[in-house]
Structure formats: C-alpha cells, structure tokens
C-alpha positions as a Python dict, from the first residue, in 0.01 Angstrom:
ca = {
    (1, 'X'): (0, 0, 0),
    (2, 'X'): (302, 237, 94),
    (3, 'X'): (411, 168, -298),
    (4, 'X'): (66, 300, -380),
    (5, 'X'): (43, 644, -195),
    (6, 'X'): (409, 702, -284),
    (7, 'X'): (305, 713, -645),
    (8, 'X'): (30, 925, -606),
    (9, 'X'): (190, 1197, -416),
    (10, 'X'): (464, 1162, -721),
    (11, 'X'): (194, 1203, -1008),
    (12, 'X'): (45, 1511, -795),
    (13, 'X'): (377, 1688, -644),
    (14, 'X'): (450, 1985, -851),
    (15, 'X'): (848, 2095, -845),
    (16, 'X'): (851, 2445, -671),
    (17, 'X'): (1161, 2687, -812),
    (18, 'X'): (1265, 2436, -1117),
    (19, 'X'): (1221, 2704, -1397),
    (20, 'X'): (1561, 2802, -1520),
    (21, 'X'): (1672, 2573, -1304),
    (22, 'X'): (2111, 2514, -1422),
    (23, 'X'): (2074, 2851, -1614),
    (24, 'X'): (2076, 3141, -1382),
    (25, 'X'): (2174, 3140, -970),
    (26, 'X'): (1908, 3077, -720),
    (27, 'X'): (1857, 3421, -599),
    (28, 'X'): (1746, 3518, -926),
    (29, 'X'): (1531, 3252, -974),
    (30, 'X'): (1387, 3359, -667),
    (31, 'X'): (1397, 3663, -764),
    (32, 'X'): (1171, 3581, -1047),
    (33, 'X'): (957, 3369, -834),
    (34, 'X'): (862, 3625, -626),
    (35, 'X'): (695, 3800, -958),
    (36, 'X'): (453, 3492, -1059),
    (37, 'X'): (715, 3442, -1342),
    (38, 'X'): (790, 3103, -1441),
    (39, 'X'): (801, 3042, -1775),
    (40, 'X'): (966, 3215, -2085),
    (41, 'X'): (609, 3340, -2191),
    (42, 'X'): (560, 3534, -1883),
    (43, 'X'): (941, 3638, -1920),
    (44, 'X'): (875, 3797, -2228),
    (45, 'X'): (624, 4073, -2077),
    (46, 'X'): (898, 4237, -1900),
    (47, 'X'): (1216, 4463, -2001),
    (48, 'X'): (1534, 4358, -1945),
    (49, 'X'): (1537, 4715, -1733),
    (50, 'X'): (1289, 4548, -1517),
    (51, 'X'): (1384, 4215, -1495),
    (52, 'X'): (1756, 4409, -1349),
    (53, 'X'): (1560, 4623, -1105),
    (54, 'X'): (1438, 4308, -892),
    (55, 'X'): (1636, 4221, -635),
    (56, 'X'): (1879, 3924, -645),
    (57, 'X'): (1944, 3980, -1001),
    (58, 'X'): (2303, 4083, -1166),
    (59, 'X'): (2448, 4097, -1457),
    (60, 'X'): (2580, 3744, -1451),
    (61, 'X'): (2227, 3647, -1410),
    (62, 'X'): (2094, 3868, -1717),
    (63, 'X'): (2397, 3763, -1962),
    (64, 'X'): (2297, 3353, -1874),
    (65, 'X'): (1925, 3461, -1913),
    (66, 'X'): (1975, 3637, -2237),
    (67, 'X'): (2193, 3383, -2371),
    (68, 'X'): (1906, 3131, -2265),
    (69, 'X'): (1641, 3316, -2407),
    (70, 'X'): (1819, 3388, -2753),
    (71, 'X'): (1905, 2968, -2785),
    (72, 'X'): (1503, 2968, -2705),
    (73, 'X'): (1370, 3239, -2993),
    (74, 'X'): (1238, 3457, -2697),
    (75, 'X'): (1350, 3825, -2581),
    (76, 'X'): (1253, 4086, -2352),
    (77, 'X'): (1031, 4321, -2437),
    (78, 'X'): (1088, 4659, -2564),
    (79, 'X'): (1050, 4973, -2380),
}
C-alpha cells in the first residue's frame, strides 16, 4: 500500500523553483519567483530594465538569461 500512496503523491507533487533551473543562480530565480514568473512566456512581458531592477538579479544572471532566451527564440520586451 506504501508503494501506492508514494506514487500518487509523485503524479500530484509539482516541483517548486525548477524554472531556469542550471541557467541562472538561485537568488534570481527567486527573484523571479517572487513575480509569478515562471516560464519564458511570462518572461517575455517584462524589459530587461525590469527584470535588473528586482532584487537578487546581476548581470551574470541577465547575460545567462539572455543567452538562454536567444538559444530559445524569446526576448525581452521593448520599452
């Protein structure tokens, strides 16, 4: 029965903080979190300007997000 449950709770448990997970540093994922963003779609509503102003978020973090978004066909967007 354990075998059971344990594969329910698998099928139902949704990964918190995985999006752009092994791209950019956890405290701008977090960062990102924090805004409801968490996917490139929702990425693509904000400026680059914008996505720099939240805290946790460098320039390391916006050159491995740009590069990211570029190999993906997706940019900021303008201002």
């Amino acid at each position: 029965m354990a075998k059971c449950l344990s594969s329910i709770c698998a099928v139902n448990h949704v990964a918190k903080g995985v999006f752009l997970q092994g791209v950019i540093a956890m405290p701008a994922r977090k960062a990102l979190e924090r805004e409801k963003i968490d996917s490139l779609e929702k990425l693509c509503g904000y400026s680059e300007k914008e996505i720099m102003q939240l805290h946790g978020f460098g320039k390391n973090a916006m050159q491995k997000l740009k590069i990211y978004m570029n190999e993906n066909h997706v940019s900021f967007k303008n201002t």
